[in-house]
CSV table of N, CA, C and O in Angstrom, one decimal:
chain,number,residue,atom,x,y,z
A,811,UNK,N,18.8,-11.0,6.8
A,811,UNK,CA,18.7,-11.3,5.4
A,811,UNK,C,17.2,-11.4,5.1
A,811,UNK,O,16.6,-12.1,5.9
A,812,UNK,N,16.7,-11.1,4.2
A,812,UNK,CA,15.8,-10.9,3.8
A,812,UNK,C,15.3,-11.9,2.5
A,812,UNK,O,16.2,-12.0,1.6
A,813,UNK,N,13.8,-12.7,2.4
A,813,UNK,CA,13.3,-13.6,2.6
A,813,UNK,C,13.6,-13.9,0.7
A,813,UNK,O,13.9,-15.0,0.2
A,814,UNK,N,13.5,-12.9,0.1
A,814,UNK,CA,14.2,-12.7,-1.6
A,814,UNK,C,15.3,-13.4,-1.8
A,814,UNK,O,15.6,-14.2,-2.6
A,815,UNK,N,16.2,-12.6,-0.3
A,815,UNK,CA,17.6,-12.8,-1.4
A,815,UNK,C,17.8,-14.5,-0.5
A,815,UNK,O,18.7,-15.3,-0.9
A,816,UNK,N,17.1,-14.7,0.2
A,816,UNK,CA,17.6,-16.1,1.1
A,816,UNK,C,16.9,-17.5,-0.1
A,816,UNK,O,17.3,-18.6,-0.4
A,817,UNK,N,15.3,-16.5,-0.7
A,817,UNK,CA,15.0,-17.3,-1.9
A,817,UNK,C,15.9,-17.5,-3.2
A,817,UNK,O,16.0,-18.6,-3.6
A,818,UNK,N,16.4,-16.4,-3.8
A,818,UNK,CA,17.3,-16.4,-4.6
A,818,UNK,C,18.5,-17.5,-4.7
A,818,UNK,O,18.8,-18.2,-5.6
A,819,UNK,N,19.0,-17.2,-3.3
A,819,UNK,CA,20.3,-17.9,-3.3
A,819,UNK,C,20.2,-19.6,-3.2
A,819,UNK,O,21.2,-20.3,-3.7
A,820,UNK,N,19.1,-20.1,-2.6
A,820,UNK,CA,18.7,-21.2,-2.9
A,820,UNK,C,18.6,-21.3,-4.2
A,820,UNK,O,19.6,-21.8,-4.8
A,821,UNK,N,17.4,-20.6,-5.0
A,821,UNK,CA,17.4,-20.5,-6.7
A,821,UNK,C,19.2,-21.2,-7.1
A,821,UNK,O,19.6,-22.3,-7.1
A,822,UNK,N,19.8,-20.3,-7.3
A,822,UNK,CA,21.2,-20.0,-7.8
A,822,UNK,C,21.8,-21.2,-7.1
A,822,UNK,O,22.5,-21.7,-8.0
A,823,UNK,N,21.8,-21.9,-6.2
A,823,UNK,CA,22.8,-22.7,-5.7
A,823,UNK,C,21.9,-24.3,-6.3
A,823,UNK,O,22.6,-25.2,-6.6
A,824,UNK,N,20.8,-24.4,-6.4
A,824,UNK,CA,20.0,-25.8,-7.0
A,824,UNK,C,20.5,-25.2,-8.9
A,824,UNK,O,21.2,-25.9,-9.6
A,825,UNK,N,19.8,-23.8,-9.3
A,825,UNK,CA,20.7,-24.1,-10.7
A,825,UNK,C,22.3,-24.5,-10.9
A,825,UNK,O,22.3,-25.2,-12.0
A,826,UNK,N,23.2,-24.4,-10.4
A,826,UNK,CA,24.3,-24.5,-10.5
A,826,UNK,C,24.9,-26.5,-10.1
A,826,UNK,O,26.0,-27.0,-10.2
A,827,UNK,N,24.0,-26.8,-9.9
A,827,UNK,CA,24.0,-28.1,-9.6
A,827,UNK,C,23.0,-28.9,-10.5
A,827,UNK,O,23.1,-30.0,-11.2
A,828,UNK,N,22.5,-28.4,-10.4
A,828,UNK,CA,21.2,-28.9,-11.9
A,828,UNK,C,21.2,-27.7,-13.1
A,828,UNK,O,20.2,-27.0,-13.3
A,829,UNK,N,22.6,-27.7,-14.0
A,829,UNK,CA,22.3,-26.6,-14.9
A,829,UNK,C,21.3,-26.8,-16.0
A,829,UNK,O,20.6,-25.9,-16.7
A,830,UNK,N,21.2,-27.8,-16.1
A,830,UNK,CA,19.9,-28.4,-17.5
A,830,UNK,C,18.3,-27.6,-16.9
A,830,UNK,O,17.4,-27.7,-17.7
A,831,UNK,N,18.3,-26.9,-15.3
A,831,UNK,CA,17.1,-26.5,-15.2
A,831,UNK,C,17.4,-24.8,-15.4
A,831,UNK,O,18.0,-24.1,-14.6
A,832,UNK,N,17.0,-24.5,-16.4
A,832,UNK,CA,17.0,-23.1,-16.8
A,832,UNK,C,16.4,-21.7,-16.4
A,832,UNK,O,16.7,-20.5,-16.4
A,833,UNK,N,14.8,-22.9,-16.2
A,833,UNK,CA,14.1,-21.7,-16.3
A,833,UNK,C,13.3,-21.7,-14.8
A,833,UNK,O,13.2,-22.8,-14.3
A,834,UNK,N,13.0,-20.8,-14.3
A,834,UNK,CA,12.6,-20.3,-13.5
A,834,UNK,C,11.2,-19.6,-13.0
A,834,UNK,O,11.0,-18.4,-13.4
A,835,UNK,N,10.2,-20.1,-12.1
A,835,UNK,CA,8.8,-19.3,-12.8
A,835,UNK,C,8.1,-19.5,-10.9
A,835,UNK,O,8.6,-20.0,-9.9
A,836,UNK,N,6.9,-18.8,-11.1
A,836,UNK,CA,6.1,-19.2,-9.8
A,836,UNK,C,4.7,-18.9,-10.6
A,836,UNK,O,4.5,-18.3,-11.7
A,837,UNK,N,3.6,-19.5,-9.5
A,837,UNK,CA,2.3,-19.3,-10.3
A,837,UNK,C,1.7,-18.1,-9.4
A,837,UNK,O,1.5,-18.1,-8.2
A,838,UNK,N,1.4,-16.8,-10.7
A,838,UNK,CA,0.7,-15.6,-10.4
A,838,UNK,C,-0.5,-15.7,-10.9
A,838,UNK,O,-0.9,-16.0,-12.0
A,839,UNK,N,-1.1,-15.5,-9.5
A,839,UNK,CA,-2.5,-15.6,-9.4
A,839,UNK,C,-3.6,-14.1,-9.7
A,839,UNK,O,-4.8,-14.0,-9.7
A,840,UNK,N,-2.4,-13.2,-9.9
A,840,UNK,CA,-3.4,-12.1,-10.7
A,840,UNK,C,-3.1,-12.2,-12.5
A,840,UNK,O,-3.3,-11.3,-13.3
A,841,UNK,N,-2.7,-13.3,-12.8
A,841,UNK,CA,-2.8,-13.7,-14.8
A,841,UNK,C,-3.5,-14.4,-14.3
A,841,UNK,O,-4.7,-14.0,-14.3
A,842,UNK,N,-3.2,-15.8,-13.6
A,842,UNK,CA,-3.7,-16.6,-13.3
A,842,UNK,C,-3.2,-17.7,-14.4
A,842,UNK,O,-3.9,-18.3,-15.2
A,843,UNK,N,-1.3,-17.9,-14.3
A,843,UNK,CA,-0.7,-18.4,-15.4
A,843,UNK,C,0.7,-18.3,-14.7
A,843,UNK,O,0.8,-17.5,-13.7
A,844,UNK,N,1.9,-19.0,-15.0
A,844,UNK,CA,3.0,-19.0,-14.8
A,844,UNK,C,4.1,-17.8,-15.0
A,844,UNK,O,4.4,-17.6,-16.2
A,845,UNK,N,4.8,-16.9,-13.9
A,845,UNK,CA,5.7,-15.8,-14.3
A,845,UNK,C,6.8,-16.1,-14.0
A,845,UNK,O,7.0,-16.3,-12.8
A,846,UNK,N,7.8,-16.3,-15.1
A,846,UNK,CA,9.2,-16.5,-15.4
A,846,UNK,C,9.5,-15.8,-15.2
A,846,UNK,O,9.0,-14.6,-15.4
A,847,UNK,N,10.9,-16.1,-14.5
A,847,UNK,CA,12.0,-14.8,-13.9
A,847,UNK,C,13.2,-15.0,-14.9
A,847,UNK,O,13.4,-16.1,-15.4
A,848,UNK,N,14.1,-14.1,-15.2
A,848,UNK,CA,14.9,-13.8,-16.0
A,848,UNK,C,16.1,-14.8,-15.4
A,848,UNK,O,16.5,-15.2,-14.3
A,849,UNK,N,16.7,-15.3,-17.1
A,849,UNK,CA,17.3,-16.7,-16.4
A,849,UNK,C,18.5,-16.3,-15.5
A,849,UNK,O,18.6,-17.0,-14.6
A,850,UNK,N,19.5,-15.2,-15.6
A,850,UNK,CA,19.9,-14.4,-14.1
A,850,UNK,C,19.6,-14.1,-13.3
A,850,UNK,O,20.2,-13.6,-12.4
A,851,UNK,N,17.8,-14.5,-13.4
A,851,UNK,CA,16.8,-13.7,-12.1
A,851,UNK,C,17.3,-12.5,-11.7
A,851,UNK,O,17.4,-12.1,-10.5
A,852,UNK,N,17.7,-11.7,-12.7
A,852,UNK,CA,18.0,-10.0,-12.7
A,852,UNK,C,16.5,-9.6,-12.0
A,852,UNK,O,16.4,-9.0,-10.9
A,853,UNK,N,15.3,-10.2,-12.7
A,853,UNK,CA,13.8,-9.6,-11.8
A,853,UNK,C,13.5,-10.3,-11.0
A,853,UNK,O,12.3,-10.2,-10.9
A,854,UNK,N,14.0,-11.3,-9.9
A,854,UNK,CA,14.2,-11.6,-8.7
A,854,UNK,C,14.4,-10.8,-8.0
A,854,UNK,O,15.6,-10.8,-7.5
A,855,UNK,N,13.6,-9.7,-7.6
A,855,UNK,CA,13.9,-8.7,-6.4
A,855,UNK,C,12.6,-8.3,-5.9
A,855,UNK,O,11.5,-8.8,-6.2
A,856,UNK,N,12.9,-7.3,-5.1
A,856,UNK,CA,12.0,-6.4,-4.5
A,856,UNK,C,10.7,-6.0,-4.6
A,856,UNK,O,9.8,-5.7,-3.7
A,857,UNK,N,10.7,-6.0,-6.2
A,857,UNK,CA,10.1,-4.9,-7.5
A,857,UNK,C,9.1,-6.6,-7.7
A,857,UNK,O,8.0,-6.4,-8.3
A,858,UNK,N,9.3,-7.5,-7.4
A,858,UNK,CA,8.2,-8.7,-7.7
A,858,UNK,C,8.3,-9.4,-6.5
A,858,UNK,O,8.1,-10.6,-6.7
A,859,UNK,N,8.4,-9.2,-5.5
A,859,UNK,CA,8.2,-9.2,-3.8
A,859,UNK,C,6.6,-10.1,-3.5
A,859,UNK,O,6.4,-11.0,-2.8
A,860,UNK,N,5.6,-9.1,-4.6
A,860,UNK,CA,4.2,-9.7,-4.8
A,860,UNK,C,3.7,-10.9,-5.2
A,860,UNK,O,2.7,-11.5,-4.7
A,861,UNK,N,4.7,-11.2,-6.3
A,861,UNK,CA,4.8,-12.5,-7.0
A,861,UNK,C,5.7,-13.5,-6.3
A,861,UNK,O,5.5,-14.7,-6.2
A,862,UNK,N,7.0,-12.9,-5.8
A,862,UNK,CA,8.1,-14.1,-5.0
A,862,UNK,C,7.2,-14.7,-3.5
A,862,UNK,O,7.5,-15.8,-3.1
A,863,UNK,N,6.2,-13.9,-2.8
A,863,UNK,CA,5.3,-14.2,-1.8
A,863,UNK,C,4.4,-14.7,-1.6
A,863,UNK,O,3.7,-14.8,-2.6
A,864,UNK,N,3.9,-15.2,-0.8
A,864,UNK,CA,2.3,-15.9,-0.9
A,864,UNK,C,2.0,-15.2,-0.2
A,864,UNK,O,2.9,-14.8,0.6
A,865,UNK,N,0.9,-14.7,0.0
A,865,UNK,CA,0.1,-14.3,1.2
A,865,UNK,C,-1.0,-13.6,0.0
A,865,UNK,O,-0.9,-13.2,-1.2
A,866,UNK,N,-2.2,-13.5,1.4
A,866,UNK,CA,-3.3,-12.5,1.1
A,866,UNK,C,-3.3,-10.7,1.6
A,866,UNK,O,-3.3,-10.3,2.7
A,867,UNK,N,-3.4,-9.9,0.4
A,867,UNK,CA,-2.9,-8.6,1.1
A,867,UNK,C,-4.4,-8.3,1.9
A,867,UNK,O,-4.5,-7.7,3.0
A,868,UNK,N,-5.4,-8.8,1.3
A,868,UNK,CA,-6.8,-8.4,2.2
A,868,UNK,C,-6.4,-8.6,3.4
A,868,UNK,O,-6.6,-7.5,4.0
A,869,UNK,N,-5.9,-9.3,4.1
A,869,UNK,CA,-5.8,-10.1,5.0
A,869,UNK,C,-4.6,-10.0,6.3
A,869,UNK,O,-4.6,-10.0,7.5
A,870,UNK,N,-4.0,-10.0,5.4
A,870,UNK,CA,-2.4,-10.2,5.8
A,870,UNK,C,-1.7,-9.0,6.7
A,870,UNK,O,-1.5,-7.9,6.1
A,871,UNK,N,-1.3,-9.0,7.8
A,871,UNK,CA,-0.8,-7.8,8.0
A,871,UNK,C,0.4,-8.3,9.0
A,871,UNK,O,0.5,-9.3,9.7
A,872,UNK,N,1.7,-7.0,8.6
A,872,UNK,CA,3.2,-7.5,8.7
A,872,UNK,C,3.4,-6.5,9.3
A,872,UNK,O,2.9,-5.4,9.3
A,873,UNK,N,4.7,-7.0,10.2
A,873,UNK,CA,5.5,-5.6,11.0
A,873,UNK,C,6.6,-5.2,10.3
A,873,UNK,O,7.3,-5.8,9.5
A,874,UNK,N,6.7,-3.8,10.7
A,874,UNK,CA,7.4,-3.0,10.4
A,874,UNK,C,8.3,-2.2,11.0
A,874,UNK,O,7.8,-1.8,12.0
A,875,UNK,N,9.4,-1.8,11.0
A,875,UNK,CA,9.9,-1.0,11.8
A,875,UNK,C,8.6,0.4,12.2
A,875,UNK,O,8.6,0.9,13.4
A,876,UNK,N,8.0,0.7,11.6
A,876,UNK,CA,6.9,1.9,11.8
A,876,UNK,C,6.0,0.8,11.9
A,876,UNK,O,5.9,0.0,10.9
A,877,UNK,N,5.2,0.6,13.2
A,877,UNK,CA,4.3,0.5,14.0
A,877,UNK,C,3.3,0.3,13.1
A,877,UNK,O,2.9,-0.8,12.8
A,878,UNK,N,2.8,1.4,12.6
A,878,UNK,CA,1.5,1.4,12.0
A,878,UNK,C,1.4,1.0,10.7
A,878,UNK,O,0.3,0.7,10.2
A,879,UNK,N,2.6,0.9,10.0
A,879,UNK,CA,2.2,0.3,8.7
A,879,UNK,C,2.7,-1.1,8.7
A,879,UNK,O,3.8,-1.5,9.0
A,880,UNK,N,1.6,-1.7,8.3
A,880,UNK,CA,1.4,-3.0,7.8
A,880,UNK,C,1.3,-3.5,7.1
A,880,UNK,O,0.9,-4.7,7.1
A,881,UNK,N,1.7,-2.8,5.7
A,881,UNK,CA,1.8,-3.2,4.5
A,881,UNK,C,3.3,-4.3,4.3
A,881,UNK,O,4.1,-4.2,5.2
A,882,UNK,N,3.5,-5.2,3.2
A,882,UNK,CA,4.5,-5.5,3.2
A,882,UNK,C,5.7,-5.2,2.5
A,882,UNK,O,5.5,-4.9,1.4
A,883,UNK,N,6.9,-5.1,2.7
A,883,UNK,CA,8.2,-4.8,2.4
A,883,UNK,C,9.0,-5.9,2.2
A,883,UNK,O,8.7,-7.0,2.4
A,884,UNK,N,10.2,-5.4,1.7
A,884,UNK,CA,11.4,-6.5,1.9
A,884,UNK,C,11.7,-6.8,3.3
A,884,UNK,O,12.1,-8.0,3.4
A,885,UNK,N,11.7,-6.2,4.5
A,885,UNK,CA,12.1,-6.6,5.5
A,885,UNK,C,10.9,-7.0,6.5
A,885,UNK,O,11.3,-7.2,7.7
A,886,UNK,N,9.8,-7.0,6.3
A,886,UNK,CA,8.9,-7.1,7.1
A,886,UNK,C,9.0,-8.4,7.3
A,886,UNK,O,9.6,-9.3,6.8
A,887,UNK,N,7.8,-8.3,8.4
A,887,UNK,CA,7.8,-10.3,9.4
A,887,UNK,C,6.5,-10.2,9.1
A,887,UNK,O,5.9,-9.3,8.6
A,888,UNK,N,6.0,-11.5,9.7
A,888,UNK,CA,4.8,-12.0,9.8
A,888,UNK,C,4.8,-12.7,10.9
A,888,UNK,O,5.8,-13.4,11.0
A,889,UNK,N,3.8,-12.9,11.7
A,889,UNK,CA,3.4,-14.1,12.9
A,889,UNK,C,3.8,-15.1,12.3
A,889,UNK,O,4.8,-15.8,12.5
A,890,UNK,N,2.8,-15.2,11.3
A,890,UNK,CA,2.8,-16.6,10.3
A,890,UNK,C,3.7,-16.8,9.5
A,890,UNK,O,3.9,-18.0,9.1
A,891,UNK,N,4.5,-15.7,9.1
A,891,UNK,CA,5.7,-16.2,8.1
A,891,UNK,C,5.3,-15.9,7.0
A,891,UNK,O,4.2,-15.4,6.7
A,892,UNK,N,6.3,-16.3,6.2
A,892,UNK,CA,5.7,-16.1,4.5
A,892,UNK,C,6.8,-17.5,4.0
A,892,UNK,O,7.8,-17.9,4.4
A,893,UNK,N,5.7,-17.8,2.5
A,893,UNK,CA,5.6,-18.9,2.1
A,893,UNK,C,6.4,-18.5,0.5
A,893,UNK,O,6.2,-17.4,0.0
A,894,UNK,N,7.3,-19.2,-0.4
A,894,UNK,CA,7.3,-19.4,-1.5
A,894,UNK,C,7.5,-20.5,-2.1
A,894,UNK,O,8.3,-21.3,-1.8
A,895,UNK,N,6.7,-20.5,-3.0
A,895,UNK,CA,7.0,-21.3,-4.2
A,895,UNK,C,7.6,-21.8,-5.4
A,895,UNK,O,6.8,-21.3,-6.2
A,896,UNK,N,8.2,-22.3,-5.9
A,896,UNK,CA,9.3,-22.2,-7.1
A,896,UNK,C,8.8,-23.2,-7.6
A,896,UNK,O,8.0,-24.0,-7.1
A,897,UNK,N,9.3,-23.1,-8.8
A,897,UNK,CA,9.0,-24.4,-9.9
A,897,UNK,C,10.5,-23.9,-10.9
A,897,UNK,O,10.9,-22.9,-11.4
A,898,UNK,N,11.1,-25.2,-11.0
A,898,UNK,CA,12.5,-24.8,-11.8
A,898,UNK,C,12.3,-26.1,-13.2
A,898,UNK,O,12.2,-27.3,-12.8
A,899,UNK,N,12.3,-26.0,-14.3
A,899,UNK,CA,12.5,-26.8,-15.3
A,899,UNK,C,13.6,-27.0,-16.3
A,899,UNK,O,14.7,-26.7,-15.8
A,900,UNK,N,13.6,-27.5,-17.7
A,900,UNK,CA,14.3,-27.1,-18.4
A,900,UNK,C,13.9,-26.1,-19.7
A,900,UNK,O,14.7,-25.4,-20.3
A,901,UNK,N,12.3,-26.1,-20.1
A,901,UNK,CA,11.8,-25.3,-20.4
A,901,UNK,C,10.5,-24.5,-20.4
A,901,UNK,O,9.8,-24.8,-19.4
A,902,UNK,N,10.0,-23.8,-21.1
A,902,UNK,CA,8.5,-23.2,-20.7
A,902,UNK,C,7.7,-24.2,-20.8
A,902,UNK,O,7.0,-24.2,-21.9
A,903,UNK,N,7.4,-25.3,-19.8
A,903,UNK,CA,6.8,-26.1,-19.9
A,903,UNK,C,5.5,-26.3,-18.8
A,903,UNK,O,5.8,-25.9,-17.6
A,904,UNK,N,3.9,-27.1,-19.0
A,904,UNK,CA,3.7,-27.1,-17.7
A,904,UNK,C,3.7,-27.7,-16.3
A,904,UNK,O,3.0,-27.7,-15.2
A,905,UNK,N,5.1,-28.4,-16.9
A,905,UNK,CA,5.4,-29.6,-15.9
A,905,UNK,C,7.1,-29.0,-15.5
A,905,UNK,O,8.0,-28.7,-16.2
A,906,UNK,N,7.1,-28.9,-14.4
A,906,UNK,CA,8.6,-28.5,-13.6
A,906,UNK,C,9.2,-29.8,-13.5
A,906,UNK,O,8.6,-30.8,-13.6
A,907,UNK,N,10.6,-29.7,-13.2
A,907,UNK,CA,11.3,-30.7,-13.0
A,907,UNK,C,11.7,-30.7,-11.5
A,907,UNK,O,11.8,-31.8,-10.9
A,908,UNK,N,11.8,-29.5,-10.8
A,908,UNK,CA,11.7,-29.3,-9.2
A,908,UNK,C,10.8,-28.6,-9.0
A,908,UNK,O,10.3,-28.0,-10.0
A,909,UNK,N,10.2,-28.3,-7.6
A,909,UNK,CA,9.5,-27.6,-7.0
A,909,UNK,C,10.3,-27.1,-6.0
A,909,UNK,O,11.1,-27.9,-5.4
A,910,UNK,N,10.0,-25.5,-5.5
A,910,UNK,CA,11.0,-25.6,-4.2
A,910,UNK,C,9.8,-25.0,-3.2
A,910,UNK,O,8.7,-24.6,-3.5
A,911,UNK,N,10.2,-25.1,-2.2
A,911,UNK,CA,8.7,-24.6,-1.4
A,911,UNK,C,9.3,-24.3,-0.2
A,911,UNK,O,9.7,-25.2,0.6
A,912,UNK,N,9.2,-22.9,0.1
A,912,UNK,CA,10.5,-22.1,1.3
A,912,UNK,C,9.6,-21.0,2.7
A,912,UNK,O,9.3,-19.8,2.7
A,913,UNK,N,9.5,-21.8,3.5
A,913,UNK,CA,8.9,-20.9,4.7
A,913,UNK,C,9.5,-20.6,5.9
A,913,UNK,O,10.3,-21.2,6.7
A,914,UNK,N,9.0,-19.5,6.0
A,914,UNK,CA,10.5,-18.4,6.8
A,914,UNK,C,10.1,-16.9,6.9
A,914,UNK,O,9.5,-16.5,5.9
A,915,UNK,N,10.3,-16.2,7.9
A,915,UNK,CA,10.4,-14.8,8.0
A,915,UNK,C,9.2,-14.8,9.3
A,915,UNK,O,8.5,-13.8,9.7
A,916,UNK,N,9.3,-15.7,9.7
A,916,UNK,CA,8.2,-15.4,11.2
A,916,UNK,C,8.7,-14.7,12.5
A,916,UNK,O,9.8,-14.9,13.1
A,917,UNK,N,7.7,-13.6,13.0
A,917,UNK,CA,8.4,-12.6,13.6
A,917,UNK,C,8.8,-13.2,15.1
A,917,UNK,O,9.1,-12.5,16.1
A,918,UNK,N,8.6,-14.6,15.2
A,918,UNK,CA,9.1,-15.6,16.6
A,918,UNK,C,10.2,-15.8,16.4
A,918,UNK,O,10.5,-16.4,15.4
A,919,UNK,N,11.3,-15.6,17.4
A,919,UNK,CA,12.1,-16.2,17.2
A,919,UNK,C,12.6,-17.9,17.4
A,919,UNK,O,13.6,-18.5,16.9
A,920,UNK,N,11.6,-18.4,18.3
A,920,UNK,CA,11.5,-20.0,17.8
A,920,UNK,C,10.5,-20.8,16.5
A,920,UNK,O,9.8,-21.8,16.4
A,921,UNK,N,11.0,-19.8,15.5
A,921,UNK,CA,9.6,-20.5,14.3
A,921,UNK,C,11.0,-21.2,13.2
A,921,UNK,O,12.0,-20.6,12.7
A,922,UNK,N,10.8,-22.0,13.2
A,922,UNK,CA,11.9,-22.8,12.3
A,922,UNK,C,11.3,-22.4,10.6
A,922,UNK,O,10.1,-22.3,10.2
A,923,UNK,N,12.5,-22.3,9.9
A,923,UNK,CA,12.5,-22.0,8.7
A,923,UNK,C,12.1,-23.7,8.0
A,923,UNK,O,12.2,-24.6,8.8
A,924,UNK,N,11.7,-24.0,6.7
A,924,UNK,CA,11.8,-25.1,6.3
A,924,UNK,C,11.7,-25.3,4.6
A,924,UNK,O,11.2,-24.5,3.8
A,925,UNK,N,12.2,-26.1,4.6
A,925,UNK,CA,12.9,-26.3,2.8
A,925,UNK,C,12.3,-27.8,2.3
A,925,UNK,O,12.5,-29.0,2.7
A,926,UNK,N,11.6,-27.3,1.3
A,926,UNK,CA,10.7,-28.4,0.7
A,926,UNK,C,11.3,-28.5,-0.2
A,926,UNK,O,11.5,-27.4,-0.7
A,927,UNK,N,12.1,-29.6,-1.1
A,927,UNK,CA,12.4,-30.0,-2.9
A,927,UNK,C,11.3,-30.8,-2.9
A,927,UNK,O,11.0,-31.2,-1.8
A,928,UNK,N,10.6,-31.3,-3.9
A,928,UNK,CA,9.8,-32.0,-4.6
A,928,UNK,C,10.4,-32.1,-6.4
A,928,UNK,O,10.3,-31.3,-7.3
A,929,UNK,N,11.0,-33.5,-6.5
A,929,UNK,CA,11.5,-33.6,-7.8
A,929,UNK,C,10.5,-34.6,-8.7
A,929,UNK,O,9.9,-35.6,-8.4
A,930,UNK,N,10.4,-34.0,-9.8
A,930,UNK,CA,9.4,-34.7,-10.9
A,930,UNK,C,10.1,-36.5,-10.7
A,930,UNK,O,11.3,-36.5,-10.5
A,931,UNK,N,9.5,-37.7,-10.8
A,931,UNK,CA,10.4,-38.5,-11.2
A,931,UNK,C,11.4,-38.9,-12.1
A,931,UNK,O,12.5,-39.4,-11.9
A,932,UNK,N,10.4,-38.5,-13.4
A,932,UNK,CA,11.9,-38.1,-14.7
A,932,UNK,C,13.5,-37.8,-14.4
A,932,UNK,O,14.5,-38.3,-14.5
A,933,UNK,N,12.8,-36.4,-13.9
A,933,UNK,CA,13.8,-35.8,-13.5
A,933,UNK,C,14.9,-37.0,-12.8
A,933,UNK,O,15.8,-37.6,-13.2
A,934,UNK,N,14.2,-37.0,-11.2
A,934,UNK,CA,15.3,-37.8,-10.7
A,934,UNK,C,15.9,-39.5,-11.1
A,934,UNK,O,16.5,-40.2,-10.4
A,935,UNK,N,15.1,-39.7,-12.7
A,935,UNK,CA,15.6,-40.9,-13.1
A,935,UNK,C,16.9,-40.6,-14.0
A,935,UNK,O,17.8,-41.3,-13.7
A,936,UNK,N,17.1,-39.4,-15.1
A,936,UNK,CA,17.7,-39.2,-15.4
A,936,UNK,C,19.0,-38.5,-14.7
A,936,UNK,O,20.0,-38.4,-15.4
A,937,UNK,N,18.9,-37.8,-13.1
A,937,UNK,CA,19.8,-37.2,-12.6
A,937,UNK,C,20.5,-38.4,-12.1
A,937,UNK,O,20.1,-39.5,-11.8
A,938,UNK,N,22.0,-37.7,-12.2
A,938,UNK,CA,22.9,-38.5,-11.4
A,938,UNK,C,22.8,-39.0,-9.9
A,938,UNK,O,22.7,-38.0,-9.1
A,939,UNK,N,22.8,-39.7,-9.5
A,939,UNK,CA,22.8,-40.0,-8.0
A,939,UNK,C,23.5,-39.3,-7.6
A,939,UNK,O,23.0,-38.6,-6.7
A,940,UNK,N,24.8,-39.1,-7.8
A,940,UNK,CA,25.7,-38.1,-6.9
A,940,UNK,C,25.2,-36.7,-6.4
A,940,UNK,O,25.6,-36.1,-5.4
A,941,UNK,N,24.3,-36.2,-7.3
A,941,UNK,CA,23.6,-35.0,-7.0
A,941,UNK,C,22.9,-35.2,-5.9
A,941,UNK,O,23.1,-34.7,-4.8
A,942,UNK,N,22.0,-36.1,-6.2
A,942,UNK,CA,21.0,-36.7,-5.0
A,942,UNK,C,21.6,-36.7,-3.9
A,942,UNK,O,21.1,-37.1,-2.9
C-alpha cells in the first residue's frame, strides 16, 4: 500500500470521528501558503504526490523497481522514508484544530512507521472525551 492512500485513509477515518473538521490542507512550499484538498479529497492522489510529501527533489533519491530511476513515484521507497503533514480544521483558517504528522515508506524492513496527532487545545476542550 502506498504512502497516499495509507495517508488518505488516516485523513477519512479522524474526519469521520471529528466531522466538525472539514477542511483539509498541507503547507506548499512552492506558494509558500496553505493547499486545501477537496473536502472528499477527490485531489488526494498521485497527481499531488509533491505536495502530500516532504522531501527535497535536489536531493532526495528513491528506489524504484527500475534501478536507475530515482525519481519519485507512488510506490517508491526511501532509506529515510517520507514524511507528511496534515493540518485538519473546521475552516480556512490559520490555525488547525489537528495536525497529523505520518512517517513511513522506508526501504528497511525494520524502520517503524509512526503517527503523530497534535490537537489544538480548543479543540480538545470542546471534544468529547469519548473521542479522546
Amino acid at each position: 500500500m502506498t504512502l497516499s492512500i495509507i495517508a488518505k485513509n488516516i485523513v477519512v477515518n479522524l474526519k469521520n470521528i471529528f466531522s466538525d473538521l472539514k477542511m483539509v490542507s498541507i503547507w506548499d512550499d512552492s506558494t509558500n501558503s496553505k493547499f486545501y484538498f477537496e473536502n472528499n479529497l477527490a485531489n488526494f492522489s498521485v497527481q499531488n504526490l509533491d505536495k502530500i510529501l516532504i522531501y527535497n527533489p535536489e536531493e532526495d533519491v528513491f528506489q524504484n523497481d527500475n534501478e536507475q530511476d530515482k525519481n519519485l513515484y507512488e510506490n517508491s521507497k526511501s532509506w529515510i522514508g517520507f514524511n507528511t503533514l496534515l493540518y485538519l480544521s473546521k475552516d480556512k483558517s490559520e490555525t488547525s484544530d489537528l495536525s497529523i504528522n505520518i512517517t513511513q515508506g522506508a526501504s528497511e524492513k525494520n524502520k517503524t512507521a509512526l503517527l503523530i496527532l497534535n490537537f489544538l487545545m480548543n479543540f480538545l476542550k470542546r471534544s468529547q472525551k469519548i473521542f479522546l
